[in-house]
Short mmCIF file of C-alpha atoms and ligand atoms in Angstrom, two decimals:
data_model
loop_
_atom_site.label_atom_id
_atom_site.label_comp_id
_atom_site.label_asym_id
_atom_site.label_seq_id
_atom_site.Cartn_x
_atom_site.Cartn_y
_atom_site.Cartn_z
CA UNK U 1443 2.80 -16.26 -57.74
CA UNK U 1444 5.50 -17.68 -59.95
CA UNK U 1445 8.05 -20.46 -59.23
CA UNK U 1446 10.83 -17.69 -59.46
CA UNK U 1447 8.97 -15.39 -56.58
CA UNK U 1448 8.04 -18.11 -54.17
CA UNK U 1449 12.26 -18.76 -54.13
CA UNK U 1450 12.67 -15.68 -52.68
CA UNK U 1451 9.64 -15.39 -49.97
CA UNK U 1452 10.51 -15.61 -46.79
CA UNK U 1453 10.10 -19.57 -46.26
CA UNK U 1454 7.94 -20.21 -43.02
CA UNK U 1455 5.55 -17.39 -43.65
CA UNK U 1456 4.77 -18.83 -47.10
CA UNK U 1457 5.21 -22.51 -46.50
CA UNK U 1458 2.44 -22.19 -43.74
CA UNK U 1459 -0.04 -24.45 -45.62
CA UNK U 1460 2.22 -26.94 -47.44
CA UNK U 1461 5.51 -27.33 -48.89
CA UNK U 1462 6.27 -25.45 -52.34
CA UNK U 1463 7.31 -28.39 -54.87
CA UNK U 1464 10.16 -25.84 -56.14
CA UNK U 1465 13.11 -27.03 -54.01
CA UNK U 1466 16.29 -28.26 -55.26
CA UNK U 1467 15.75 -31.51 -52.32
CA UNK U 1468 12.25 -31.94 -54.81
CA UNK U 1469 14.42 -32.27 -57.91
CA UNK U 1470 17.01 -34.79 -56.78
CA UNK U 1471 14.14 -36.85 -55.50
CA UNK U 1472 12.53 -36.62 -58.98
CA UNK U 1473 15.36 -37.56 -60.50
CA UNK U 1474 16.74 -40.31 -58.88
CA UNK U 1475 12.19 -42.09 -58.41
CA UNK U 1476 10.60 -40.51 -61.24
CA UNK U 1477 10.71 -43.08 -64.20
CA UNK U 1478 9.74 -42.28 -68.14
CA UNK U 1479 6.24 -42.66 -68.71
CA UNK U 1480 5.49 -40.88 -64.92
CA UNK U 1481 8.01 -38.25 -66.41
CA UNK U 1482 5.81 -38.20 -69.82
CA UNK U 1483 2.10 -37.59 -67.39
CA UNK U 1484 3.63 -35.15 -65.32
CA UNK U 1485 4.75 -33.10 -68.30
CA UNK U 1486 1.50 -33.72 -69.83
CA UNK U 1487 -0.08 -32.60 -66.21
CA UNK U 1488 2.39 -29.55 -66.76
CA UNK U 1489 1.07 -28.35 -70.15
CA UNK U 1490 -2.70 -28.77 -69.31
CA UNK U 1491 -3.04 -27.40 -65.74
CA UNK U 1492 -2.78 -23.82 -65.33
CA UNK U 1493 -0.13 -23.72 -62.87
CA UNK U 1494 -0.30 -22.84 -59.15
CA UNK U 1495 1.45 -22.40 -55.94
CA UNK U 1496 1.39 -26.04 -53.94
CA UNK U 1497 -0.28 -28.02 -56.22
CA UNK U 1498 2.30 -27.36 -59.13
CA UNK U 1499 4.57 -28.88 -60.43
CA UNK U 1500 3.10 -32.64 -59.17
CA UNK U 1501 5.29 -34.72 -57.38
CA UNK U 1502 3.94 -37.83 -58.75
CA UNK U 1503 1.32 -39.77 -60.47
CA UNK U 1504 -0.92 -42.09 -58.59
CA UNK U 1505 -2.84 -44.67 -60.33
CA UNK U 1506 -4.13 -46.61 -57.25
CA UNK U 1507 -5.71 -46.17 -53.95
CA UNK U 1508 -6.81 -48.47 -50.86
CA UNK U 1509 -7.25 -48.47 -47.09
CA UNK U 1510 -4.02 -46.01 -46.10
CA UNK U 1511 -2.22 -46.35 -48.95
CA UNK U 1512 -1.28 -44.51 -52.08
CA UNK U 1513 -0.04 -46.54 -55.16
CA UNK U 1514 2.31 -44.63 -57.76
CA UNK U 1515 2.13 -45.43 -61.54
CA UNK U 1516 5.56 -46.88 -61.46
CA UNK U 1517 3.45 -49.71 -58.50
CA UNK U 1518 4.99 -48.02 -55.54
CA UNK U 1519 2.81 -47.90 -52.54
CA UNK U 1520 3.37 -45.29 -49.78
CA UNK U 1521 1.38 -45.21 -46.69
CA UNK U 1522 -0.31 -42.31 -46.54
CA UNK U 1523 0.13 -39.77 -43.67
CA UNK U 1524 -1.88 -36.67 -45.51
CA UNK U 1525 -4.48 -38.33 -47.51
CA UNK U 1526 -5.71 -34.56 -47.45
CA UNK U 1527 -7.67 -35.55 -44.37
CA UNK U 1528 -10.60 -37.20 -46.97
CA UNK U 1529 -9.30 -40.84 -45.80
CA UNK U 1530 -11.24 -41.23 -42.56
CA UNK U 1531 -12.71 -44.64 -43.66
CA UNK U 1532 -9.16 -45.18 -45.48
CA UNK U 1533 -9.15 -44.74 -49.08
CA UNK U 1534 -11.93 -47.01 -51.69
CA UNK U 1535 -13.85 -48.50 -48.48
CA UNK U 1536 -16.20 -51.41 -49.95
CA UNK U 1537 -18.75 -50.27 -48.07
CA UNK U 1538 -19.27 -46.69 -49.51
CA UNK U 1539 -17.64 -48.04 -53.21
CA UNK U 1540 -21.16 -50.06 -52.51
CA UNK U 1541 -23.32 -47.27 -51.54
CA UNK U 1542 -22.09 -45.05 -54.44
CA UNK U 1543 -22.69 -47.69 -57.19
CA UNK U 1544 -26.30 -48.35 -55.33
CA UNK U 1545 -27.27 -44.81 -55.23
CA UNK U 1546 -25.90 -43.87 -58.58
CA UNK U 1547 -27.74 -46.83 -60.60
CA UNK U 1548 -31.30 -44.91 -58.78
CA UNK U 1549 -30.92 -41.46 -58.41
CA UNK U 1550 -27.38 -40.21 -59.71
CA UNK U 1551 -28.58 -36.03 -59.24
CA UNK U 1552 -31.15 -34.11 -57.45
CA UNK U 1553 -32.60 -31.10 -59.38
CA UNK U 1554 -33.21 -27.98 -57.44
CA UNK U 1555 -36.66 -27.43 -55.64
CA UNK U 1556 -36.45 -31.56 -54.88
CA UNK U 1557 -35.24 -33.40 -52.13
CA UNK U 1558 -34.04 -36.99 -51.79
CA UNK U 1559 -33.66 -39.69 -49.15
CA UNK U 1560 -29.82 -40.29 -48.99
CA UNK U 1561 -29.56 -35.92 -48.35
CA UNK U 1562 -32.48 -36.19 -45.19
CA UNK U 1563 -30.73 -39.40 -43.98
CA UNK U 1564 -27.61 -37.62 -43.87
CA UNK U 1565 -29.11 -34.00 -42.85
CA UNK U 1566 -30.73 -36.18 -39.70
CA UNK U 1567 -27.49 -37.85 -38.97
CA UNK U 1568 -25.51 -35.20 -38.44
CA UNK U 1569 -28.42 -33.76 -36.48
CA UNK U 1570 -28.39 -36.19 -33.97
CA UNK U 1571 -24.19 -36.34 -33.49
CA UNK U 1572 -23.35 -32.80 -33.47
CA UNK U 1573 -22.87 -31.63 -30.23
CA UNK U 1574 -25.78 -29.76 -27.86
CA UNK U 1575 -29.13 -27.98 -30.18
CA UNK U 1576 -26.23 -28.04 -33.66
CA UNK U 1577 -29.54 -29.36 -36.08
CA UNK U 1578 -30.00 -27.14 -38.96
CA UNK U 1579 -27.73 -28.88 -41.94
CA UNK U 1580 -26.92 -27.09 -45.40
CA UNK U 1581 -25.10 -29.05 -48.13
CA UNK U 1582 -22.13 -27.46 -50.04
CA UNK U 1583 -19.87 -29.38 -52.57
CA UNK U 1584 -16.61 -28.24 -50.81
CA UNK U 1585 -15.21 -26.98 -47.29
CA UNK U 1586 -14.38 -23.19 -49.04
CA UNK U 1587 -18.24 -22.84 -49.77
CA UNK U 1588 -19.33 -23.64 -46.55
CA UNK U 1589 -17.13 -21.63 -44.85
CA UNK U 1590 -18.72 -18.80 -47.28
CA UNK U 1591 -22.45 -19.82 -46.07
CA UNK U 1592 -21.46 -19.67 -42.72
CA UNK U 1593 -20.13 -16.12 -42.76
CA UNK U 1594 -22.88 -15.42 -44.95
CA UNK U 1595 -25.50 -16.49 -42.05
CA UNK U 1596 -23.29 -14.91 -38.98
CA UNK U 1597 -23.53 -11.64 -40.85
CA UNK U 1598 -27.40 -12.05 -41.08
CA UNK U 1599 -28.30 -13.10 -37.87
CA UNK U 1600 -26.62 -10.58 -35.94
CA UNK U 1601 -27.00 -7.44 -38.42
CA UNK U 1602 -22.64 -7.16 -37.84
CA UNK U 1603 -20.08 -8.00 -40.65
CA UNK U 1604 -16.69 -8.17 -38.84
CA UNK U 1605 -15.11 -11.10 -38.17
CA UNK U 1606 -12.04 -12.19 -35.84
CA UNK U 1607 -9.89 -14.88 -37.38
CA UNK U 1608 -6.85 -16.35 -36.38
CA UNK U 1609 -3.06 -15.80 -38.50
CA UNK U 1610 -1.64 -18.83 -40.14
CA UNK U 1611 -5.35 -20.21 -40.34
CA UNK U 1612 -6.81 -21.79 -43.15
CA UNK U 1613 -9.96 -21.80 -44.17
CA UNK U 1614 -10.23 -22.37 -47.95
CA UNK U 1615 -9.26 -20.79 -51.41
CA UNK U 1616 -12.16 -18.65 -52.32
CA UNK U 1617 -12.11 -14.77 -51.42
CA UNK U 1618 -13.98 -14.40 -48.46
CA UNK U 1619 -12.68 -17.59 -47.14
CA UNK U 1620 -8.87 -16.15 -47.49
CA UNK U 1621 -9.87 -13.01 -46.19
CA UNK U 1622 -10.61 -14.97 -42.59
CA UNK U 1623 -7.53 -17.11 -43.15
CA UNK U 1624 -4.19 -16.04 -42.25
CA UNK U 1625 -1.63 -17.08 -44.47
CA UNK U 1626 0.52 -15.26 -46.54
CA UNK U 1627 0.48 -17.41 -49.55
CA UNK U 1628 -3.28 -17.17 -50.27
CA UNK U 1629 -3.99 -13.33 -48.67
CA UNK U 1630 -0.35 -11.78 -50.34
CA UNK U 1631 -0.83 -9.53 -54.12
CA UNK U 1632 -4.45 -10.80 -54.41
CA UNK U 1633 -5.60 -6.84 -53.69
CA UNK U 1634 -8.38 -6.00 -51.76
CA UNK U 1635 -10.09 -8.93 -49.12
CA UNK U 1636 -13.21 -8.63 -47.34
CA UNK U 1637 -13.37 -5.22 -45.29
CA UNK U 1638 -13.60 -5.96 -41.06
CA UNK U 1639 -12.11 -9.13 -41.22
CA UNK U 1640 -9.23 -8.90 -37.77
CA UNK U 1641 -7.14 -11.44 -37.32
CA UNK U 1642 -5.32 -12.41 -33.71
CA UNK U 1643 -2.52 -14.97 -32.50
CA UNK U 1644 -3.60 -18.47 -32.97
CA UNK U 1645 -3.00 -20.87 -29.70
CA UNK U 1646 0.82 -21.73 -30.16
CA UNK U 1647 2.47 -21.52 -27.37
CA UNK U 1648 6.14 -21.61 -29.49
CA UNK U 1649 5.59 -18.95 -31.56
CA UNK U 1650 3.07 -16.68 -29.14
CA UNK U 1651 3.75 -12.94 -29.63
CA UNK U 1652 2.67 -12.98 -25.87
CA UNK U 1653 5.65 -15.00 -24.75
CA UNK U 1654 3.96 -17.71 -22.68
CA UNK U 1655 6.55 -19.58 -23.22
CA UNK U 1656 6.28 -23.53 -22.35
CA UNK U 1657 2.86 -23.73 -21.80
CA UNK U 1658 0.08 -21.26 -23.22
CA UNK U 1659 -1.44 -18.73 -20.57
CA UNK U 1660 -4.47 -18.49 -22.27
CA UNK U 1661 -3.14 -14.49 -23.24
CA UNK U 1662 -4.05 -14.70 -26.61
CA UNK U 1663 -7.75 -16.05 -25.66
CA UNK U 1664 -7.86 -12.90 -23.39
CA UNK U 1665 -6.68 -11.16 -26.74
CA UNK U 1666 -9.73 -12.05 -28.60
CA UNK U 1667 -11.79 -10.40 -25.68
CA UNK U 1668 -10.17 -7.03 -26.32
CA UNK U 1669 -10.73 -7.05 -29.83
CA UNK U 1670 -14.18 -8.27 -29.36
CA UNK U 1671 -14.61 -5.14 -26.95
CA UNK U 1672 -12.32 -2.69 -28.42
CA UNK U 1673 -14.42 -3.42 -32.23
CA UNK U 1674 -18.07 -3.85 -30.19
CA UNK U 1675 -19.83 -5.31 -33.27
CA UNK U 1676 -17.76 -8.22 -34.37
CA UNK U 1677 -20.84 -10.76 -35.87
CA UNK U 1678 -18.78 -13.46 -35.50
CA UNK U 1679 -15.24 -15.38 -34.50
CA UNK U 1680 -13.72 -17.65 -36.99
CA UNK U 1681 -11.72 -20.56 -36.35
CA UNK U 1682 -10.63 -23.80 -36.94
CA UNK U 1683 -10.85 -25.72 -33.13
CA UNK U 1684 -7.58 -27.45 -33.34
CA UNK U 1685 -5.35 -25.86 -36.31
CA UNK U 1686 -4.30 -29.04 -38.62
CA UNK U 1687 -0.62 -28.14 -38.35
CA UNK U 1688 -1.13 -28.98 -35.23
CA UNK U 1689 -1.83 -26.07 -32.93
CA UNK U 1690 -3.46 -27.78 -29.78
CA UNK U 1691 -5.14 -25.50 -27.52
CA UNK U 1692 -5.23 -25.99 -24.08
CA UNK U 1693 -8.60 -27.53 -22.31
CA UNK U 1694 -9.91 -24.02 -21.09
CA UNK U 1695 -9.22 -22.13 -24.55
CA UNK U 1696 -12.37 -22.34 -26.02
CA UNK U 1697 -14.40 -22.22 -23.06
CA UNK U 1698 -13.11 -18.78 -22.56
CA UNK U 1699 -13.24 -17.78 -26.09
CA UNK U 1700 -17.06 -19.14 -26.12
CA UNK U 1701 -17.86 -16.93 -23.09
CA UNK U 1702 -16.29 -14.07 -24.31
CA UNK U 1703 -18.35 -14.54 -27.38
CA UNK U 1704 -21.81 -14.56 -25.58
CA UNK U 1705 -20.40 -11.60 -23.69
CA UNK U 1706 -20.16 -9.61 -27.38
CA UNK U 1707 -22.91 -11.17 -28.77
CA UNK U 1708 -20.72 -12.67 -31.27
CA UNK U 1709 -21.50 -16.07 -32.96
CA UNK U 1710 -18.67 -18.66 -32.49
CA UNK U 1711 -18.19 -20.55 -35.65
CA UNK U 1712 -15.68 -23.70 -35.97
CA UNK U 1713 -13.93 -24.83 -38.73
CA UNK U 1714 -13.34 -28.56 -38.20
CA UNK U 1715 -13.04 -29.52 -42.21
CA UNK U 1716 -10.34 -31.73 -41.93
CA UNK U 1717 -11.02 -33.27 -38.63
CA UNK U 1718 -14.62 -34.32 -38.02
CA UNK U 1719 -15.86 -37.57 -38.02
CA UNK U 1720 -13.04 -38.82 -35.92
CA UNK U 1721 -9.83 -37.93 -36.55
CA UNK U 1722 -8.91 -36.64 -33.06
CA UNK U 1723 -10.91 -39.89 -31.37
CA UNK U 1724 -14.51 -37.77 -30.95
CA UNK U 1725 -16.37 -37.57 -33.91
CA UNK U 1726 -16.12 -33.69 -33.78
CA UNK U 1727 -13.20 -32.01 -32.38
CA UNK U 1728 -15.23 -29.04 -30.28
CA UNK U 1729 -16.67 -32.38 -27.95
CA UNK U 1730 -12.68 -32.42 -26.69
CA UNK U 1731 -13.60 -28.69 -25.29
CA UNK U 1732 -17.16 -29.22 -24.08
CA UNK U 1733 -17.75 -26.47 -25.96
CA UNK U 1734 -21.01 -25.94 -28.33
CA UNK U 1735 -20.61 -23.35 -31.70
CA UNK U 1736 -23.37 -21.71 -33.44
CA UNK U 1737 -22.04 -22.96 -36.79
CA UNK U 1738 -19.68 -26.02 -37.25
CA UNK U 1739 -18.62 -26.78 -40.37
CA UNK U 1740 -17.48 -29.80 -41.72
CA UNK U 1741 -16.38 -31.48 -45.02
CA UNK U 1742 -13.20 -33.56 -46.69
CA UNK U 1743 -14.11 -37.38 -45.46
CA UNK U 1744 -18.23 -36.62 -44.91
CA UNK U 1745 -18.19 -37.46 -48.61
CA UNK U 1746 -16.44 -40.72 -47.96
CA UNK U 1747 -13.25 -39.31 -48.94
CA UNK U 1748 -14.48 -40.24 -52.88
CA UNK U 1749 -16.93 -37.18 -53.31
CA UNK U 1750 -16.92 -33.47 -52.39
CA UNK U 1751 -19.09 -32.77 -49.61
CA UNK U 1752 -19.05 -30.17 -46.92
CA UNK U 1753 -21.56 -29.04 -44.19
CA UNK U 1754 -22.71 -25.96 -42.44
CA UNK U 1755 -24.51 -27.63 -38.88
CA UNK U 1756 -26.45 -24.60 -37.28
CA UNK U 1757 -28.13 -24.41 -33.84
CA UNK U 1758 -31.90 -24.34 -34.00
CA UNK U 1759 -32.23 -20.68 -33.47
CA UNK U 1760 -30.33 -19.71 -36.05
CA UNK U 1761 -32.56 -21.07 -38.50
CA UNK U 1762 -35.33 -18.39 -37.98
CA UNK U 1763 -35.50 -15.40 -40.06
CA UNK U 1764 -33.24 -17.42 -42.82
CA UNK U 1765 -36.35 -18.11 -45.14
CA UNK U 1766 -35.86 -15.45 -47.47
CA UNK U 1767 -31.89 -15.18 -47.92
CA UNK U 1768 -30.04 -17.71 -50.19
CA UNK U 1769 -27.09 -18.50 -48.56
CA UNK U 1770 -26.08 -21.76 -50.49
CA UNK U 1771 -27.85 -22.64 -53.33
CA UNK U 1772 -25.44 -24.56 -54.82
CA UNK U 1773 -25.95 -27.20 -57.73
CA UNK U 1774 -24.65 -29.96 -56.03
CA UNK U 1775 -26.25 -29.32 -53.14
CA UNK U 1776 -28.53 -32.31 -52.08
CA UNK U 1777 -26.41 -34.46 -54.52
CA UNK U 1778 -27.50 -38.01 -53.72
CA UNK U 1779 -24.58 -39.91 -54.13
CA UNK U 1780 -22.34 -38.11 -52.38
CA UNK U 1781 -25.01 -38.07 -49.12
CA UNK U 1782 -25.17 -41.92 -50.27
CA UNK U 1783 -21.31 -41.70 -49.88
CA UNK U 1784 -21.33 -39.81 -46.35
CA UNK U 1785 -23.95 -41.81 -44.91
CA UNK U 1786 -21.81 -45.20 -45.45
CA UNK U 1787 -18.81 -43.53 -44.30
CA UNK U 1788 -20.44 -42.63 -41.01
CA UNK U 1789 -21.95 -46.64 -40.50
CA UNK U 1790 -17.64 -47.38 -41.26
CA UNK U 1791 -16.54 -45.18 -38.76
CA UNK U 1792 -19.10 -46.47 -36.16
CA UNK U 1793 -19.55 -50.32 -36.96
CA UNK U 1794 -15.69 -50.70 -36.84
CA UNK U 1795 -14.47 -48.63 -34.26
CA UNK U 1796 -12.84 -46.13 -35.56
CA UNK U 1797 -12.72 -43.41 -33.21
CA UNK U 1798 -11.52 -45.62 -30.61
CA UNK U 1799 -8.60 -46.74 -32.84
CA UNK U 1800 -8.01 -43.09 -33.83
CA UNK U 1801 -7.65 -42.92 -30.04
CA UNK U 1802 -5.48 -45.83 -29.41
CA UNK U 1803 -3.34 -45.25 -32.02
CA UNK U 1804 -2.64 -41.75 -31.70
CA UNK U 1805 -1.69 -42.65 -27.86
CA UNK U 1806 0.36 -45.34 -29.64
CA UNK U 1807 2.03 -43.50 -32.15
CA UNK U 1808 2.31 -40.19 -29.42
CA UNK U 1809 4.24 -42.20 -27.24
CA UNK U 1810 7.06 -43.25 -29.69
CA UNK U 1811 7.20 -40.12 -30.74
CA UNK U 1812 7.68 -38.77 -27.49
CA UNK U 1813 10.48 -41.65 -27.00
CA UNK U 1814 12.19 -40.30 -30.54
CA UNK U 1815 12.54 -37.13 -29.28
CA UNK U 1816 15.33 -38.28 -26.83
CA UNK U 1817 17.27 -40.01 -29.86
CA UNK U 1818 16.79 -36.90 -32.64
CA UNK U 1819 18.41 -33.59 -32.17
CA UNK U 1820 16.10 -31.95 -34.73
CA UNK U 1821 12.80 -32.89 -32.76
CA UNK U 1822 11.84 -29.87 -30.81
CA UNK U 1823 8.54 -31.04 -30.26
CA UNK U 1824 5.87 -33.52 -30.64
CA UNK U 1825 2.08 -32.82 -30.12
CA UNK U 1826 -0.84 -34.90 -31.17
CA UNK U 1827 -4.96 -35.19 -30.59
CA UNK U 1828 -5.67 -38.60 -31.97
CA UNK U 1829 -4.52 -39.03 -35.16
CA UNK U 1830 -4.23 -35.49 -36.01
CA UNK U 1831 0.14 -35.65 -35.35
CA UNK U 1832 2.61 -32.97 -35.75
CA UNK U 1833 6.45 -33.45 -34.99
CA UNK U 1834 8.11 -30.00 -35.16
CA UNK U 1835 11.45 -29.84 -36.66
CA UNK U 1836 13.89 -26.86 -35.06
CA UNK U 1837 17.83 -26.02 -35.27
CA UNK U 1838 18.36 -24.79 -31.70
CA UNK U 1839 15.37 -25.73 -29.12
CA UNK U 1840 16.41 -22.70 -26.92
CA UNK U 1841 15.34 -20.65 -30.05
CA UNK U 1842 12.67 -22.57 -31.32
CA UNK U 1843 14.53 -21.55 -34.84
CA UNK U 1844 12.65 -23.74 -37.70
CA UNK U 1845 14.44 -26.40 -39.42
CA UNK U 1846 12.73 -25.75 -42.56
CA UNK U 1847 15.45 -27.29 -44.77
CA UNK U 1848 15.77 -29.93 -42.48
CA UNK U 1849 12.56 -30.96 -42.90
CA UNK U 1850 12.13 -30.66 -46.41
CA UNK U 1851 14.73 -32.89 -46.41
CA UNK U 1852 12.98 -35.39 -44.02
CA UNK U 1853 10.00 -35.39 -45.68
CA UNK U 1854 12.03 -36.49 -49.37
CA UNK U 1855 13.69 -38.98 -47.57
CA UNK U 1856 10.47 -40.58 -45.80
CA UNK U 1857 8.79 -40.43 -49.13
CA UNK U 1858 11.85 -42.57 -50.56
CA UNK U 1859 10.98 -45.28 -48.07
CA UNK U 1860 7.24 -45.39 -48.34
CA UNK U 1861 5.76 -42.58 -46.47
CA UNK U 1862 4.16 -39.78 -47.53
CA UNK U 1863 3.22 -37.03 -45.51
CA UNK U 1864 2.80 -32.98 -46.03
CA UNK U 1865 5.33 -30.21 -43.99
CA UNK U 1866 3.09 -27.55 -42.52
CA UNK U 1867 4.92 -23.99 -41.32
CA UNK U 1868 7.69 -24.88 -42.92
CA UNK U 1869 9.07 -27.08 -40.00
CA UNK U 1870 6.25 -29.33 -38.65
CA UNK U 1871 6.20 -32.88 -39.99
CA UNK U 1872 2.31 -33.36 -40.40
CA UNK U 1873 0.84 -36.47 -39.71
CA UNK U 1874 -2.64 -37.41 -40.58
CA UNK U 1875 -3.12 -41.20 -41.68
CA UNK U 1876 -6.43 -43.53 -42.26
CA UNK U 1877 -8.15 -43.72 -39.04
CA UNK U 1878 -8.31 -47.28 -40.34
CA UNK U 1879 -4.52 -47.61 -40.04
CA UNK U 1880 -3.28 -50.60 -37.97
CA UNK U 1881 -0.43 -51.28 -35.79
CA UNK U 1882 2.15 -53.02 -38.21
CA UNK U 1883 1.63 -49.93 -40.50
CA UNK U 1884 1.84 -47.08 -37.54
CA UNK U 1885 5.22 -49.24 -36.34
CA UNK U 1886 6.37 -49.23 -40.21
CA UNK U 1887 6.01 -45.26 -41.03
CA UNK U 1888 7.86 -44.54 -36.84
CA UNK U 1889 10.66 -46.14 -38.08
CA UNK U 1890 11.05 -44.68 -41.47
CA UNK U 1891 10.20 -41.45 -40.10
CA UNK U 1892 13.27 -42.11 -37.38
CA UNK U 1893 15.34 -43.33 -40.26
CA UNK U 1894 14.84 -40.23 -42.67
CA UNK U 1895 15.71 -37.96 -39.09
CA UNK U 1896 19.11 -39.88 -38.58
CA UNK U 1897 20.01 -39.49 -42.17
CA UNK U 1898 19.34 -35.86 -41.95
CA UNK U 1899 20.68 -35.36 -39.07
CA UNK U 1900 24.32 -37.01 -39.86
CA UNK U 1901 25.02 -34.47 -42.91
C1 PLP F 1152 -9.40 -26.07 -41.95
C2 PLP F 1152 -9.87 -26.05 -43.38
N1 PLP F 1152 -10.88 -25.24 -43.72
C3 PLP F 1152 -11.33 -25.17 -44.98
C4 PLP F 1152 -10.77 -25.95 -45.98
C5 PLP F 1152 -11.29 -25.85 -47.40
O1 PLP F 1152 -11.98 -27.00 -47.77
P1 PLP F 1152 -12.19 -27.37 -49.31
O2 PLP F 1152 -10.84 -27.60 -49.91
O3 PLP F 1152 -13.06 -28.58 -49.30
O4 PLP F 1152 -12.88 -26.20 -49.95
C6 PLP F 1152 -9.72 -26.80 -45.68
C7 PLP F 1152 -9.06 -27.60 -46.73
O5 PLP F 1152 -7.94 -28.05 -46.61
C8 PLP F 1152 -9.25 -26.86 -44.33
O6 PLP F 1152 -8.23 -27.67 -43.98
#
């Protein structure tokens, strides 16, 4: 999709997954922080990179990074508030810069048809923290492909190749992954997806076709029970637990969704790429649920947030009847540095706390949210599971209309102070920092994000 098209496209629809980089509030901020030689590498970056909706044209050039911040070529450092959820352990921790050079100096690759010691460490790990008989681990060197294995093994083990997804989800780039996801900018003038792939309401209350108004009625979980009965051989619902804009379902969501999967004889599979290993204060988001999937899949900071490394976690039974279909089978499969990588990560997050400061600084950082909304007109709404934050930006809160614009405009102006951060739906400031992030730095990007809202807000 070119520059010129994604103008005219209607702007929440498209801007579900990120902001578009084609805005005139993105050229006055170039112009007035983007010095010559940054001006000289993005060009460069311009003429070299095939060119592509949300990741083109770059908004800057980063030549450092370290705990939860960014640091721009020009030496200016930004906390980080998107990290692209990799920064669990915050960015360059010694401890897995340690394990990488360790593992690389040893065993750098792992030829097919071999194993290695770092990959079983890691494989057992995971074994032993993912929730109730989750124990059968597969490798892949991104979220997209696991997602792919994962549909890949629903459709095997139950004979069925439908799937119910959610709209507005994402759940990587490749085909089949887009053909489960729901948003416009990755489905839209691609031609055909995957055949049987039905897609529902996610869990958001604000936007529910249902109308539940201010708190969700659980309709659209009694949705996905239709469909399940209405298609009768559905192998398998799709989803990501707690959609990273955020949508926050309520406590009994998945519980009924889980039943109504056994019911169907559907498998449940959830997406928690961006989230595991502690972002919402549990090391996997489904624990928050008490609710057990047949697949979980998991990826962005398991490789330390330094390599690419994603994981399909299957129950027990689901490994049966597997032996002779290749599901993965990717080169970088068992790649030893990057379980090297993962398995220091995982010591981080435990030896220092981490999900217990994702949990006390969420509450932290929830709370003066919740007081901001009193001061800021735009705020319609503030929700949050740990450190997993989303302030939603709206013109009229009887309307819920979205103050896209608005927070375009927010997010420039945050980014001019030292905060960056990525606008999800077009209207939802999203806010995902280091789960290493202290209090001096939560207190510093509150008030620039209250600054940037007053600014806005007095034009
Ligand atoms: C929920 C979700 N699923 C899948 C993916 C795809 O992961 P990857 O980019 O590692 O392929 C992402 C990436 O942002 C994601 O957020």
């Amino acid at each position: 999709m070119s520059a010129m098209q994604s103008a005219n496209l209607p702007s929440a629809d498209f801007q579900s997954e990120g902001d578009l980089n084609t805005s005139p509030h993105r050229a006055s901020w170039s112009a007035e922080h983007i010095d010559a030689e940054t001006r000289h590498w993005l060009d460069e970056d311009a003429k070299y990179f095939l060119h592509q909706s949300l990741s083109t044209p770059c908004l800057n050039v980063l030549k450092g990074c370290r705990g939860a911040t960014i640091e721009d070529l020009s030496g200016r450092k930004l906390l980080d508030f998107h990290g692209n959820n990799v920064h669990q352990v915050g960015f360059s921790h010694p401890r897995v810069i340690e394990a990488i050079t360790g593992q690389i100096k040893e065993l750098s690759f792992c030829t097919r048809r071999y194993t290695n010691i770092p990959a079983i460490q890691l494989a057992k790990k995971l074994a032993e923290l993912a929730p109730g008989n989750l124990m059968r681990v597969l490798f892949a060197p991104g979220g997209t492909s696991a997602i792919g294995m994962a549909i890949k093994l629903a459709r095997a083990a139950t004979g069925r190749f439908k799937t119910i997804s959610m709209w507005d989800s994402f759940h990587g780039a490749s085909l089949d992954a887009i053909s489960v996801g729901g948003e416009a900018i990755f489905r839209s003038g691609i031609g055909p997806l995957l055949p049987g792939c039905e897609h529902v309401p996610p869990p958001d209350n604000r936007h529910c076709p249902f109308k539940c108004g201010a708190a969700c009625n659980l309709s659209c979980a009694d949705y996905i029970e239709y469909v399940l009965d209405k298609e009768g051989d559905v192998a398998a619902v799709v989803a990501e637990t707690v959609r990273s804009t955020p949508f926050i379902p309520p406590r009994d969501y998945w519980k009924k969704v889980r039943a109504a999967c056994d019911r169907h004889g559907a498998l449940l599979i959830l997406d928690e790429i961006p989230h595991c290993l502690g972002r919402t204060g549990k090391m996997f988001t489904c624990e928050h649920y008490e609710v057990v999937p047949d697949l979980l899949i998991i990826g962005k900071g398991l490789g330390g947030g330094i390599f690419p490394l994603a994981a399909l976690i299957a129950r027990e039974n689901l490994n049966g009847g597997m032996a002779d279909k290749a599901l993965g089978h990717y080169t970088h499969e068992k790649n030893p540095v990057a379980c090297a990588s993962g398995l220091a990560a995982i010591e981080v997050i435990e030896s220092e706390g981490l999900l217990e400061n994702a949990r006390v600084m969420g509450e932290y950082a929830f709370g003066r949210m919740l007081d901001m909304m009193n001061a800021h007109r735009l705020i319609g709404d503030v929700r949050g599971l740990g450190l997993l934050m989303g302030m939603e930006l709206v013109r009229d809160p009887t309307t819920n209309e979205r103050a896209t614009d608005e927070a375009e405009q927010v997010m420039y102006r945050a980014l001019s102070k030292g905060l960056n951060f990525k606008v999800t739906m077009g209207n939802i400031l999203t806010l995902t920092p280091a789960l290493t992030i202290t209090r001096p730095e939560m207190d510093r990007a509150i008030d620039i994000l209250s600054e940037s809202l007053t600014e806005v807000e007095r034009r």
